mmCIF file of C-alpha atoms in Angstrom:
data_model
loop_
_atom_site.group_PDB
_atom_site.id
_atom_site.type_symbol
_atom_site.label_atom_id
_atom_site.label_comp_id
_atom_site.label_asym_id
_atom_site.label_seq_id
_atom_site.Cartn_x
_atom_site.Cartn_y
_atom_site.Cartn_z
ATOM 1 C CA MET A 1 -5.756 11.410 -13.455
ATOM 2 C CA THR A 2 -2.942 9.654 -15.344
ATOM 3 C CA HIS A 3 -3.353 6.558 -17.478
ATOM 4 C CA ALA A 4 -1.410 4.519 -14.853
ATOM 5 C CA GLU A 5 -3.774 5.706 -12.101
ATOM 6 C CA ARG A 6 -6.855 4.839 -14.181
ATOM 7 C CA THR A 7 -5.361 1.414 -14.845
ATOM 8 C CA GLU A 8 -4.631 0.850 -11.168
ATOM 9 C CA LEU A 9 -8.104 1.989 -10.205
ATOM 10 C CA ALA A 10 -9.653 -0.404 -12.771
ATOM 11 C CA LEU A 11 -7.603 -3.317 -11.461
ATOM 12 C CA ILE A 12 -8.856 -2.950 -7.871
ATOM 13 C CA PRO A 13 -12.302 -4.498 -8.529
ATOM 14 C CA VAL A 14 -10.650 -7.153 -10.724
ATOM 15 C CA ALA A 15 -8.401 -8.131 -7.834
ATOM 16 C CA ALA A 16 -11.371 -8.135 -5.434
ATOM 17 C CA VAL A 17 -13.393 -10.433 -7.696
ATOM 18 C CA ALA A 18 -10.324 -12.705 -8.118
ATOM 19 C CA ALA A 19 -10.047 -12.951 -4.313
ATOM 20 C CA TRP A 20 -13.724 -13.744 -4.030
ATOM 21 C CA ALA A 21 -13.358 -16.445 -6.731
ATOM 22 C CA MET A 22 -10.445 -18.011 -4.838
ATOM 23 C CA ALA A 23 -12.188 -17.794 -1.482
ATOM 24 C CA ALA A 24 -13.006 -21.530 -1.535
ATOM 25 C CA ARG A 25 -9.292 -22.236 -1.175
ATOM 26 C CA LEU A 26 -8.854 -19.681 1.636
ATOM 27 C CA PRO A 27 -9.631 -20.204 5.310
ATOM 28 C CA THR A 28 -13.207 -19.498 6.381
ATOM 29 C CA ALA A 29 -12.187 -18.439 9.955
ATOM 30 C CA PRO A 30 -8.649 -16.975 9.799
ATOM 31 C CA ASP A 31 -6.787 -15.526 12.779
ATOM 32 C CA VAL A 32 -6.917 -11.784 13.137
ATOM 33 C CA GLY A 33 -3.121 -11.774 12.969
ATOM 34 C CA THR A 34 -3.247 -13.530 9.627
ATOM 35 C CA LEU A 35 -5.723 -11.006 8.297
ATOM 36 C CA LEU A 36 -3.527 -8.150 9.482
ATOM 37 C CA LEU A 37 -0.544 -9.720 7.805
ATOM 38 C CA VAL A 38 -2.408 -10.359 4.532
ATOM 39 C CA GLY A 39 -3.744 -6.808 4.411
ATOM 40 C CA ALA A 40 -0.446 -5.192 5.319
ATOM 41 C CA VAL A 41 1.566 -7.277 2.871
ATOM 42 C CA LEU A 42 -0.957 -6.551 0.166
ATOM 43 C CA LEU A 43 -0.663 -2.804 0.834
ATOM 44 C CA LEU A 44 3.150 -2.990 0.758
ATOM 45 C CA LEU A 45 3.074 -5.060 -2.437
ATOM 46 C CA GLN A 46 0.772 -2.571 -4.118
ATOM 47 C CA GLY A 47 3.180 0.278 -3.219
ATOM 48 C CA LEU A 48 6.165 -1.743 -4.413
ATOM 49 C CA LEU A 49 4.583 -2.474 -7.745
ATOM 50 C CA ARG A 50 3.605 1.198 -8.187
ATOM 51 C CA ASP A 51 7.112 2.324 -7.283
ATOM 52 C CA LEU A 52 8.729 -0.161 -9.673
ATOM 53 C CA TRP A 53 6.394 1.082 -12.433
ATOM 54 C CA LEU A 54 7.400 4.694 -11.694
ATOM 55 C CA LEU A 55 11.094 3.796 -11.700
ATOM 56 C CA TRP A 56 10.721 1.914 -15.010
ATOM 57 C CA ARG A 57 8.934 4.875 -16.563
ATOM 58 C CA ARG A 58 11.585 7.316 -15.421
ATOM 59 C CA ARG A 59 14.563 5.315 -16.554
ATOM 60 C CA THR A 60 14.892 7.380 -19.710
ATOM 61 C CA ALA A 61 14.050 10.743 -18.143
ATOM 62 C CA PRO A 62 16.874 13.240 -17.713
ATOM 63 C CA PRO A 63 18.151 13.794 -14.143
ATOM 64 C CA ALA A 64 15.919 16.271 -12.315
ATOM 65 C CA GLY A 65 18.818 18.288 -10.855
ATOM 66 C CA GLN A 66 19.253 18.707 -7.125
ATOM 67 C CA PRO A 67 17.076 16.204 -5.154
ATOM 68 C CA ARG A 68 14.729 17.539 -2.490
ATOM 69 C CA ARG A 69 15.462 16.773 1.140
ATOM 70 C CA MET A 70 12.736 16.231 3.677
ATOM 71 C CA ALA A 71 12.360 14.382 6.965
ATOM 72 C CA CYS A 72 9.338 12.288 6.043
ATOM 73 C CA LEU A 73 7.772 8.818 5.857
ATOM 74 C CA CYS A 74 5.570 7.391 3.156
ATOM 75 C CA LEU A 75 2.162 6.895 4.777
ATOM 76 C CA GLU A 76 1.452 3.736 2.721
ATOM 77 C CA SER A 77 4.730 2.116 3.730
ATOM 78 C CA THR A 78 4.307 3.209 7.352
ATOM 79 C CA LEU A 79 0.777 1.680 7.573
ATOM 80 C CA GLY A 80 1.937 -1.520 5.810
ATOM 81 C CA SER A 81 4.959 -1.992 8.036
ATOM 82 C CA THR A 82 2.996 -1.306 11.170
ATOM 83 C CA GLY A 83 0.339 -3.819 10.014
ATOM 84 C CA VAL A 84 2.988 -6.512 9.424
ATOM 85 C CA LEU A 85 4.460 -5.878 12.865
ATOM 86 C CA ALA A 86 1.005 -5.942 14.523
ATOM 87 C CA GLY A 87 0.095 -9.155 12.641
ATOM 88 C CA LEU A 88 3.308 -10.845 13.746
ATOM 89 C CA VAL A 89 2.747 -9.771 17.375
ATOM 90 C CA VAL A 90 -0.802 -11.123 17.357
ATOM 91 C CA LEU A 91 0.236 -14.413 15.718
ATOM 92 C CA GLY A 92 3.341 -14.689 17.928
ATOM 93 C CA ASN A 93 1.274 -14.350 21.139
ATOM 94 C CA GLY A 94 -0.963 -17.215 20.016
ATOM 95 C CA LEU A 95 -4.100 -15.173 20.632
ATOM 96 C CA PRO A 96 -7.114 -17.270 19.598
ATOM 97 C CA TRP A 97 -8.894 -14.401 17.873
ATOM 98 C CA ARG A 98 -10.638 -15.713 14.803
ATOM 99 C CA LEU A 99 -12.986 -13.996 12.429
ATOM 100 C CA ALA A 100 -15.596 -15.801 10.396
ATOM 101 C CA LEU A 101 -14.997 -14.645 6.825
ATOM 102 C CA PRO A 102 -17.480 -15.585 4.105
ATOM 103 C CA ALA A 103 -16.347 -15.848 0.471
ATOM 104 C CA TRP A 104 -17.273 -12.237 -0.272
ATOM 105 C CA GLY A 105 -15.270 -11.117 2.783
ATOM 106 C CA TRP A 106 -12.009 -11.978 1.065
ATOM 107 C CA GLY A 107 -13.005 -9.872 -1.914
ATOM 108 C CA LEU A 108 -13.993 -7.059 0.378
ATOM 109 C CA LEU A 109 -10.674 -7.283 2.271
ATOM 110 C CA VAL A 110 -8.628 -7.193 -0.972
ATOM 111 C CA GLY A 111 -10.736 -4.443 -2.537
ATOM 112 C CA GLY A 112 -10.699 -2.371 0.623
ATOM 113 C CA VAL A 113 -6.953 -2.604 1.178
ATOM 114 C CA LEU A 114 -6.194 -1.803 -2.483
ATOM 115 C CA ALA A 115 -8.638 1.137 -2.448
ATOM 116 C CA LEU A 116 -7.031 2.470 0.743
ATOM 117 C CA GLY A 117 -3.575 2.088 -0.864
ATOM 118 C CA PHE A 118 -4.708 4.019 -3.915
ATOM 119 C CA ALA A 119 -6.286 6.739 -1.791
ATOM 120 C CA ILE A 120 -3.118 7.303 0.317
ATOM 121 C CA LYS A 121 -0.530 6.733 -2.352
ATOM 122 C CA ASP A 122 0.573 10.367 -2.577
ATOM 123 C CA LEU A 123 0.577 11.087 1.159
ATOM 124 C CA VAL A 124 3.701 11.444 3.246
ATOM 125 C CA ILE A 125 4.122 12.112 6.958
ATOM 126 C CA ALA A 126 6.364 15.162 7.240
ATOM 127 C CA LEU A 127 8.178 15.125 10.571
ATOM 128 C CA ARG A 128 9.183 18.802 10.897
ATOM 129 C CA PRO A 129 6.576 19.993 11.619
ATOM 130 C CA LEU A 130 4.466 16.852 12.016
ATOM 131 C CA ARG A 131 1.775 16.909 9.329
ATOM 132 C CA LEU A 132 0.377 14.988 6.364
ATOM 133 C CA VAL A 133 1.569 16.286 3.008
ATOM 134 C CA ARG A 134 0.300 15.336 -0.428
ATOM 135 C CA ASP A 135 3.347 14.792 -2.668
ATOM 136 C CA PRO A 136 2.803 12.729 -5.861
ATOM 137 C CA ASP A 137 6.617 12.813 -6.483
ATOM 138 C CA HIS A 138 7.768 11.602 -3.068
ATOM 139 C CA LEU A 139 9.683 8.770 -4.698
ATOM 140 C CA ASN A 140 12.365 11.356 -5.487
ATOM 141 C CA ILE A 141 12.750 12.842 -1.952
ATOM 142 C CA VAL A 142 16.025 12.178 -0.202
ATOM 143 C CA VAL A 143 15.053 11.383 3.382
ATOM 144 C CA GLY A 144 17.157 13.383 5.726
ATOM 145 C CA GLY A 145 17.522 16.591 7.621
ATOM 146 C CA ARG A 146 16.902 20.071 6.292
#
């Protein structure tokens, strides 16, 4: 495990406790669509921050030669984008689905989403053939055909 991964893992409970501490300012019965949006945006933001960190760290590295080509999707980005779309659909339909969320529920939501993001950060969905592939360096894959 790298130093960056240990740091990210250590920050997950810190973020969960911060969400729990701020819960008094957050809704006690949010819409399900709002929860989907919050979780999905948090997952996407976590991936964005991780990718920006990786790009910043690699700015001085020499070019790696010929980039790899693969028809694939980042699992973390796919789940986050799908969650945003689902949240917008639920909110747009005006469905009255609400969930009573105690103060610790916000911390659990944040901690759970960030832990999920950490767990799937290296997974990509390869399209030919369709399968999950663990690739810690998928930031450098050129998405395309063979």
